[in-house]
Short mmCIF file of C-alpha atoms in Angstrom, two decimals:
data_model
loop_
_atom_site.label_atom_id
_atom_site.label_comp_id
_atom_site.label_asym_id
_atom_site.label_seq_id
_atom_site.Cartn_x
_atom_site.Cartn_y
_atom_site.Cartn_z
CA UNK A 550 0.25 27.73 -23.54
CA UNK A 551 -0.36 27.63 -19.61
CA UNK A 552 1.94 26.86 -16.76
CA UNK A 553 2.23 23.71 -16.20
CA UNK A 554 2.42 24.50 -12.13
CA UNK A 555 -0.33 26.39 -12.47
CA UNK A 556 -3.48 24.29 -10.47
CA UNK A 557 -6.61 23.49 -11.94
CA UNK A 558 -5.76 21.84 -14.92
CA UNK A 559 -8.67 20.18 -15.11
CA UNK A 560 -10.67 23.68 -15.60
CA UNK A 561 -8.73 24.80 -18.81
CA UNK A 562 -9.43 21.64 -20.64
CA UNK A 563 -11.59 21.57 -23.87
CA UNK A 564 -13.66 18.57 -23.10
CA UNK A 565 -14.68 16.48 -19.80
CA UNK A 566 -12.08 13.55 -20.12
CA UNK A 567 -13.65 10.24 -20.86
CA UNK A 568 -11.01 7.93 -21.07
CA UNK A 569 -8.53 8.60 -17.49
CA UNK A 570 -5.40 6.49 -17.45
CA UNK A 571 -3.66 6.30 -13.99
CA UNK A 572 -0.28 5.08 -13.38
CA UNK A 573 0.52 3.66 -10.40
CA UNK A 574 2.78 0.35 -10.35
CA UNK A 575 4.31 -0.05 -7.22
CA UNK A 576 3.74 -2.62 -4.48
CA UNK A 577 0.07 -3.48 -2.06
CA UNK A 578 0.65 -0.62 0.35
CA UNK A 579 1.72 2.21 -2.59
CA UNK A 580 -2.25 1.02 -3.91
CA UNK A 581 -4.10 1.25 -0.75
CA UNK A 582 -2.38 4.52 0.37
CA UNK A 583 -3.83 5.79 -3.50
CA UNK A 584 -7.35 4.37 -2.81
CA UNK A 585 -8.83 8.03 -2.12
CA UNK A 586 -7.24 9.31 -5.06
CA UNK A 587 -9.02 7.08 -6.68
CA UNK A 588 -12.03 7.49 -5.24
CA UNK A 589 -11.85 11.39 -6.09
CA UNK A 590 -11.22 11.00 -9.41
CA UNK A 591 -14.63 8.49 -9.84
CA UNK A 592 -16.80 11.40 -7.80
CA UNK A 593 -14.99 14.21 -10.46
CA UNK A 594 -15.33 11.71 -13.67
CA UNK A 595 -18.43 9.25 -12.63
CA UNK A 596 -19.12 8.65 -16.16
CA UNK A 597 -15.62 8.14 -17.23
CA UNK A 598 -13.74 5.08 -18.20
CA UNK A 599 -10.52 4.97 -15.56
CA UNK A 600 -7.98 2.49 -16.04
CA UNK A 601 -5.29 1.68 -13.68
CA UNK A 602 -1.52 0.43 -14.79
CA UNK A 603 -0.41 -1.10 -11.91
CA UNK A 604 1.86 -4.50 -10.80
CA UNK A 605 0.59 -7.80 -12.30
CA UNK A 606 -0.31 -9.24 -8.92
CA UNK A 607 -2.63 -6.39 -7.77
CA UNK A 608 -5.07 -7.72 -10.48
CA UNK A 609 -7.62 -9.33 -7.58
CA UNK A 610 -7.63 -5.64 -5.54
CA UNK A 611 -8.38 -3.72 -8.79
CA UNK A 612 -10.60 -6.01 -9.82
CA UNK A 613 -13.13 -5.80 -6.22
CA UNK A 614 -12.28 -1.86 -6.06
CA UNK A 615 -15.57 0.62 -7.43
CA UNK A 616 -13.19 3.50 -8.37
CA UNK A 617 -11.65 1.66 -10.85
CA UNK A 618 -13.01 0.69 -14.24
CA UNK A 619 -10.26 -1.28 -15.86
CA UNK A 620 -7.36 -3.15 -14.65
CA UNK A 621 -3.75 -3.17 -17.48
CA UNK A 622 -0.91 -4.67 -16.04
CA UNK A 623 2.33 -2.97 -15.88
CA UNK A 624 4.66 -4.40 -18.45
CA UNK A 625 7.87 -3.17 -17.17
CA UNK A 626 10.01 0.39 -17.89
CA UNK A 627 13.40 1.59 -18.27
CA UNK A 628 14.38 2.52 -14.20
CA UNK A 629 10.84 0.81 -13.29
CA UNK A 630 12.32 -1.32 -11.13
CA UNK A 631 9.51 -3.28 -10.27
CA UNK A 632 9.06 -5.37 -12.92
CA UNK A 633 11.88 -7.38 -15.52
CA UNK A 634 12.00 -4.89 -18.51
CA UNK A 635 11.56 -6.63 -21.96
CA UNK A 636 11.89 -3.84 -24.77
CA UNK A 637 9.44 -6.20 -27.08
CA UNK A 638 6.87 -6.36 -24.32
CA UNK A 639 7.27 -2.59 -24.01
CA UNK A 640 7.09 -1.54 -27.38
CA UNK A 641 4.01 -3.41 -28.17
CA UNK A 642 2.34 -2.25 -24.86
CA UNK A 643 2.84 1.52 -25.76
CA UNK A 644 1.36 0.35 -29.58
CA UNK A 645 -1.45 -0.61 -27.48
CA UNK A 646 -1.97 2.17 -25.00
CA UNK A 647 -1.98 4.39 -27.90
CA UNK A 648 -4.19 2.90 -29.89
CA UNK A 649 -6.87 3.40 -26.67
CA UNK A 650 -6.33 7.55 -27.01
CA UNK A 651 -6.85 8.13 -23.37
CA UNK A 652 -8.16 11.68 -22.63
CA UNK A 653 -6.07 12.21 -19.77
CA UNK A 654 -3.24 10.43 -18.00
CA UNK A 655 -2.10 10.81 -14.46
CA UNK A 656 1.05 9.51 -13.37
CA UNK A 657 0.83 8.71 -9.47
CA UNK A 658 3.98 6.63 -9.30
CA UNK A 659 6.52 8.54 -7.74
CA UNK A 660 9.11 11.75 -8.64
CA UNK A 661 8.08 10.83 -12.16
CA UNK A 662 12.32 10.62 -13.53
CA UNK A 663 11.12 7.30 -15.04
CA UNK A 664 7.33 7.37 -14.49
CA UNK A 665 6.89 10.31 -16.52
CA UNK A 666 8.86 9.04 -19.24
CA UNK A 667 6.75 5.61 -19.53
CA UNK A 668 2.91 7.84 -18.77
CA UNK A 669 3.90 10.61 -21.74
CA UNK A 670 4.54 7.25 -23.88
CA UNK A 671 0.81 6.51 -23.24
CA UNK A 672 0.09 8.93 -25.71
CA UNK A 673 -2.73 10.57 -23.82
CA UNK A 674 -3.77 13.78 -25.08
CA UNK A 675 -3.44 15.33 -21.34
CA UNK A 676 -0.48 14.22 -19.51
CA UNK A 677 -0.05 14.98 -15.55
CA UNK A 678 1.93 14.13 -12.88
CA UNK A 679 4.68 14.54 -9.76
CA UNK A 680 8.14 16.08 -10.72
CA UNK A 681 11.20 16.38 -8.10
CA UNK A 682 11.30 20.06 -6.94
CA UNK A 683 13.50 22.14 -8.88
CA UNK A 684 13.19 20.06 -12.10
CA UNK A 685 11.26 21.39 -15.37
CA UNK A 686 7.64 20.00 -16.33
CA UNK A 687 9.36 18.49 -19.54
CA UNK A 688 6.07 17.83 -21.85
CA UNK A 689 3.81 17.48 -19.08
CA UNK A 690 0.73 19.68 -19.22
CA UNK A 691 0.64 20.15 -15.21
CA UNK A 692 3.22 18.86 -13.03
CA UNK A 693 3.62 19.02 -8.72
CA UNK A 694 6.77 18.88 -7.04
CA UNK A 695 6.60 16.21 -5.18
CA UNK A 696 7.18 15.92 -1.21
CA UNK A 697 9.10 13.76 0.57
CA UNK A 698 7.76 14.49 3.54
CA UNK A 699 3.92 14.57 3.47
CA UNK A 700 2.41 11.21 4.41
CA UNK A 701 1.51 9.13 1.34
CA UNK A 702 -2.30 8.91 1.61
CA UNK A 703 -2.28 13.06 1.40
CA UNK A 704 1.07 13.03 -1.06
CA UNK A 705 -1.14 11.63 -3.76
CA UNK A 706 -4.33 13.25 -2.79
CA UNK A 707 -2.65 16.64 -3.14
CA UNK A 708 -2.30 15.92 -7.20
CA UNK A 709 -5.16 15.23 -7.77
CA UNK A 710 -6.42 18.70 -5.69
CA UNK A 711 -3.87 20.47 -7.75
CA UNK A 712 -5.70 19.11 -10.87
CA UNK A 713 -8.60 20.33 -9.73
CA UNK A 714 -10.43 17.68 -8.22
CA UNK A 715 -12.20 17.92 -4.84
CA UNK A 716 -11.32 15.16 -2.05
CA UNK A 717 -13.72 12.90 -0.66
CA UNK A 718 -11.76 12.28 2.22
CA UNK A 719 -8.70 10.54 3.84
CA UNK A 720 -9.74 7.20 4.47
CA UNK A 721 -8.14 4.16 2.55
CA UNK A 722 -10.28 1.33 1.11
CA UNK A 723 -9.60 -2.13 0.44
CA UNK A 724 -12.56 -3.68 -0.49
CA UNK A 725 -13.86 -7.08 -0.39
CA UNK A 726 -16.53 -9.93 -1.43
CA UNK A 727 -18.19 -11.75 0.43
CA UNK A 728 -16.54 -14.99 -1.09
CA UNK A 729 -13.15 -13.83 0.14
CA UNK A 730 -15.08 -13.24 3.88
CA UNK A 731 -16.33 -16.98 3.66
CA UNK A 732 -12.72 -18.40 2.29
CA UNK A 733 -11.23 -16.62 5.78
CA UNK A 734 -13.67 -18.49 7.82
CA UNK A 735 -13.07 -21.62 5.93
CA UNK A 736 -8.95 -21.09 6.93
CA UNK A 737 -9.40 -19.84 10.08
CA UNK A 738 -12.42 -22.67 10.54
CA UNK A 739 -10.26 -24.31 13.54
CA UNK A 740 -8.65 -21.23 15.26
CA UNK A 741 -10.17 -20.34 18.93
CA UNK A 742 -11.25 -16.73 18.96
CA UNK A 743 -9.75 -13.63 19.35
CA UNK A 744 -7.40 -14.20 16.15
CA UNK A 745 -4.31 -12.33 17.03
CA UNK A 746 -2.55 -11.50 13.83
CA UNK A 747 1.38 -11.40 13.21
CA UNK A 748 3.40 -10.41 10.12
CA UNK A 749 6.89 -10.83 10.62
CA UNK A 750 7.96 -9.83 6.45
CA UNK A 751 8.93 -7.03 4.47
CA UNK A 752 10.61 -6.98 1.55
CA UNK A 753 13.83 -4.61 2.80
CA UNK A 754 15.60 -6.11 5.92
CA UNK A 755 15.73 -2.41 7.26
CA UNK A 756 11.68 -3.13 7.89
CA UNK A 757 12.23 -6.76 9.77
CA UNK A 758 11.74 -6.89 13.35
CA UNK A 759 13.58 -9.94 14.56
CA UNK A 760 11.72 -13.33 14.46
CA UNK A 761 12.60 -13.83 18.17
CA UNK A 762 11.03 -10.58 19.38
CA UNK A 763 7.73 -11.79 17.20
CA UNK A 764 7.82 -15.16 19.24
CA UNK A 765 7.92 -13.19 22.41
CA UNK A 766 4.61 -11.08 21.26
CA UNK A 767 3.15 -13.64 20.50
CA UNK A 768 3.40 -16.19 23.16
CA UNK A 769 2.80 -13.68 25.89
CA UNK A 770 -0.12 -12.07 24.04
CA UNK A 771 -1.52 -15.55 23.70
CA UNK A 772 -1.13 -16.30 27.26
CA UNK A 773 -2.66 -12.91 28.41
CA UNK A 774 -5.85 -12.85 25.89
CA UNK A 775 -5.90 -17.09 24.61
CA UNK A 776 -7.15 -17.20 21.13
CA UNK A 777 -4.77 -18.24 18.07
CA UNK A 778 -1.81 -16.56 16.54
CA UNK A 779 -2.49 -16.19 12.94
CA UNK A 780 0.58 -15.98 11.22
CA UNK A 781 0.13 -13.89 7.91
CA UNK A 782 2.19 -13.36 4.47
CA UNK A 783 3.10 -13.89 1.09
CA UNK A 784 5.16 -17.33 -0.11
CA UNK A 785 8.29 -15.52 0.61
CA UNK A 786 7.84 -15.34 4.05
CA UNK A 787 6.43 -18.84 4.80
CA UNK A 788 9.33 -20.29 6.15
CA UNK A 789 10.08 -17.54 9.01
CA UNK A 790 6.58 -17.43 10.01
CA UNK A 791 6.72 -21.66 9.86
CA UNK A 792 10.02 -21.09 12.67
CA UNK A 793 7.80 -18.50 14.74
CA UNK A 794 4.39 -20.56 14.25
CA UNK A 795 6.40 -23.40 15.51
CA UNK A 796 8.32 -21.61 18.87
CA UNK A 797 5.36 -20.09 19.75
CA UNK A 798 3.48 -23.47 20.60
CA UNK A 799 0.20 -24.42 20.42
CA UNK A 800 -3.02 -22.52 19.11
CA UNK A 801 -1.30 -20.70 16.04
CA UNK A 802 -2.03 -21.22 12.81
CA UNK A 803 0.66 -20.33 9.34
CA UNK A 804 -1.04 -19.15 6.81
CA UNK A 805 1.44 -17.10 4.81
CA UNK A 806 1.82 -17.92 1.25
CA UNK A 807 -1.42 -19.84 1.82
CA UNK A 808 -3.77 -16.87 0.84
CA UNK A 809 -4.42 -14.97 -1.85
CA UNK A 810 -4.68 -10.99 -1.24
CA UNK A 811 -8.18 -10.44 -0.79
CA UNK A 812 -8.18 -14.03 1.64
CA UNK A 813 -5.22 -12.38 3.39
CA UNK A 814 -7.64 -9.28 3.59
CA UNK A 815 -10.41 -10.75 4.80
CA UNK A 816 -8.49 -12.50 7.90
CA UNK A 817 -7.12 -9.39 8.94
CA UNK A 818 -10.95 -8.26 8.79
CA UNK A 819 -12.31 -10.87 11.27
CA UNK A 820 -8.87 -10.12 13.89
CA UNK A 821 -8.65 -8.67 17.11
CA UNK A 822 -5.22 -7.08 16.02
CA UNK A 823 -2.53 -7.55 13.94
CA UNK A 824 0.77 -7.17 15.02
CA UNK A 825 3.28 -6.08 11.68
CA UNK A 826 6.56 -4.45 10.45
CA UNK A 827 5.64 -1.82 7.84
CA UNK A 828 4.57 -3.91 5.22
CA UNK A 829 1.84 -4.25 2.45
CA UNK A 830 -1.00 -6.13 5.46
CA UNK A 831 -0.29 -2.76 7.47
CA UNK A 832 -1.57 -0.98 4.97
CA UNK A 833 -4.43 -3.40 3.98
CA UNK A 834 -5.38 -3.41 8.05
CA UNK A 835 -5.60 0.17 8.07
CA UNK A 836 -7.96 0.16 6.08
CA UNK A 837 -9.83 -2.30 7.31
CA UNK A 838 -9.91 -0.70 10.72
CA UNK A 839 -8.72 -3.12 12.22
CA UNK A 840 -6.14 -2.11 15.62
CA UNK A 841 -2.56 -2.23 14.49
CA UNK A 842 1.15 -1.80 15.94
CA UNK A 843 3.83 -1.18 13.01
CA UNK A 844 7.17 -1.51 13.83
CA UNK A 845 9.32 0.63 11.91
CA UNK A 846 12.83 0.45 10.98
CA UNK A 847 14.42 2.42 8.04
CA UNK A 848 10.89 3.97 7.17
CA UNK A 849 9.34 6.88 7.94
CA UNK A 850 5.78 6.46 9.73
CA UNK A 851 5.07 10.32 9.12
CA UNK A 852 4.99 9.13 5.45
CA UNK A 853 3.59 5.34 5.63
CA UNK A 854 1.98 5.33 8.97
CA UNK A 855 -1.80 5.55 8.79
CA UNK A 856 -3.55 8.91 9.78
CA UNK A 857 -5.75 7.18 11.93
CA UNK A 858 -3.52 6.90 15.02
CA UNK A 859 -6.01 6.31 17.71
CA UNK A 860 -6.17 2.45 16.38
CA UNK A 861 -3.22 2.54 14.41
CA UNK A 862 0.07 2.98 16.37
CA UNK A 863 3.59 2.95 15.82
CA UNK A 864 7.03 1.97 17.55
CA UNK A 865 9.92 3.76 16.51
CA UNK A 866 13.53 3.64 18.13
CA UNK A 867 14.89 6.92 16.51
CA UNK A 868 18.29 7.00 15.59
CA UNK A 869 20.67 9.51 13.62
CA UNK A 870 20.31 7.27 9.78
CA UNK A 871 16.74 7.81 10.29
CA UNK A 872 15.08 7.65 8.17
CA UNK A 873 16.74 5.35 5.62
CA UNK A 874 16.17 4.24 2.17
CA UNK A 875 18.18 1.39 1.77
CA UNK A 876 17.42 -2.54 1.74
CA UNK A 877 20.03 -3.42 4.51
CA UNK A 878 21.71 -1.91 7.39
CA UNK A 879 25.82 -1.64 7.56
CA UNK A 880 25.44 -0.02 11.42
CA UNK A 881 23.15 -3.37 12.95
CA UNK A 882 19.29 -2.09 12.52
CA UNK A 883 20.14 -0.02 15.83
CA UNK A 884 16.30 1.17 14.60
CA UNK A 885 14.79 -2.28 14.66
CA UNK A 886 17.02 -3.59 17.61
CA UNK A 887 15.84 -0.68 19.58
CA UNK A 888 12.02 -1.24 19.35
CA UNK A 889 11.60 -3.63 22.52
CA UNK A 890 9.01 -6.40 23.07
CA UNK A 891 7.95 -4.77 25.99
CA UNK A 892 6.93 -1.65 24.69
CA UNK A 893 4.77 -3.66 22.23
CA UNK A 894 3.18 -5.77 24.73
CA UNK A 895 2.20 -2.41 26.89
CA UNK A 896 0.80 -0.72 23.47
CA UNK A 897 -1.01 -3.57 22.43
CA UNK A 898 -2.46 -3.90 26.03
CA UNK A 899 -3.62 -0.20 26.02
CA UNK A 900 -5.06 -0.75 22.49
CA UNK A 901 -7.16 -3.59 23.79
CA UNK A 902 -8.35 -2.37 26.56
CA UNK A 903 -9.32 1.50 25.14
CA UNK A 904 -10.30 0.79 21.78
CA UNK A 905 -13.01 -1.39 20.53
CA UNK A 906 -12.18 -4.13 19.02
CA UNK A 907 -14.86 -5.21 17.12
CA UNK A 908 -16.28 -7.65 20.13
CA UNK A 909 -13.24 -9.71 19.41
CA UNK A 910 -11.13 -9.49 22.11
#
């Protein structure tokens, strides 16, 4: 019987898995930050079949991304709270998953107090995965304490290291066809160039810079550099970035809830900059290289801002409740509040004028 926190895992193992299972059901910017996890595990296991449980709507990005074989929606889980939990739905999905005797499962989704529960249930012959420091492996057969510190992209990264499995590299992916490149152009078919991208949503109001202080980006960045304002989101979000679209003036265009994720993708692809609260299209620009300012609020950019911070920058007003895991804010989002529009005009100014912008701007 070995350690379980002893590395290299993958060395003391009978047989070269075939069949990799990897859980990972959170939300868009939780699956890019995993992308080269994912892409190590394809170099390590090229002939393997990986699977990836992950949120229902993340089907499209699974389905366009070469690491991953097989897409299985996540059906829900006991302290999961990311999806409605059904205990029929459950029970027949672990009949399932067992029935596919996975070589190896890898549970990516977090300090594993639920996760591990609900990847062990797989019935994998190989279970691995992130435990809170201090806590036992349980029946895991290798198990990292997990960091709350490191930044996400190199959080998951080091797991799959500690199983043994080289890197191949830092860099995020989010890749996409060239249908979802042509269904950008046909949205955006109107818009004067550069495209000067906004995203005024997050899910937690401790991430949501004020609508006002995204109407004063965006009319002054519109005035300094013309082109359109794209305003960018899911269906949640359509109505704030309506009320923005709509003080701002003339030459924007709302498109949030009017894309799907790779369209949304693909827009942020053919702008000059996008201009975001730390959100899943933060995540999905970073990867796409294309120049960035995140506003953070309760967040921590150490751990969610990209590594890349010569394109990619960040505002942060730090206060003493930072950082924060909570949904809203009893003290006024001094953090938000404190992030002024000046200081984004001035960093999106130096971004523009040092960094090259694709020949957009």
């Amino acid at each position: 019987m070995f350690d379980p926190f002893l590395p290299g895992l993958l060395f003391r193992l009978p047989e070269t898995p075939c069949k990799i299972a990897i859980v990972r059901a959170s939300r868009i910017g939780d699956f890019v930050c995993a992308t080269p996890a994912f892409r190590a595990i394809r170099n390590a296991f090229p002939l393997a079949e990986i699977s990836l449980i992950a949120m229902p709507f993340l089907g499209e990005l699974v389905e366009r991304s070469p690491q991953i074989d097989r897409f299985i929606p996540f059906p829900g889980f006991l302290g999961m709270a990311e999806q409605f939990f059904d205990p029929r739905k459950v029970v027949a999905f672990f009949q399932e998953m067992q029935a596919e005797q996975f070589d190896l499962a890898i549970q990516m989704h977090g300090s594993g107090v639920y996760s591990n529960p609900f990847t062990l249930m797989l019935g994998a012959k190989t279970t691995a995965g992130f435990v809170r420091p201090g806590d036992l492996a349980g029946k895991l057969d290798a198990a990292l304490p997990i960091s709350a510190t490191q930044n996400e992209v190199q959080k998951v990264l080091s797991l799959v290291r500690f199983l043994g499995i080289e890197s191949q590299g830092e860099t995020t992916e989010f890749p996409l066809w060239i249908e979802d490149l042509d269904a950008a152009d046909m949205l955006t078919i109107t818009a004067t160039k550069p495209l000067i991208g906004l995203h005024p949503g997050a899910r937690e109001a401790t991430k949501r810079w004020s609508a006002d202080k995204f109407i004063a980006v965006g009319k002054a960045l519109q005035k300094e550099f013309g082109g359109t304002i794209i305003l960018l989101g899911g269906e949640e979000e359509r109505e704030i970035a309506e009320l923005i679209a709509v003080n701002i003036g003339q030459e924007t265009l709302n498109l949030a809830g009017k894309t799907s994720l790779p369209e949304l993708g693909a827009i942020l692809a053919r702008s000059a900059i996008l201009i975001t609260n730390d959100s899943g299209p933060a995540h999905i620009a970073y990867a796409l290289s294309t120049p960035t300012i995140t506003i953070f609020g309760g967040t921590d950019p150490q751990v969610w801002g990209s590594l890349n911070t010569d394109i990619h920058k960040f505002l942060l007003h730090k206060v003493s409740c930072h950082p924060c895991d909570r949904a809203t804010c009893s003290v006024g989002y001094l953090c938000l509040e404190g992030t002024t529009v000046t200081q984004v005009l001035e960093t999106a100014k130096t971004l523009i004028q040092n960094v090259p912008i694709k020949g957009k701007i």
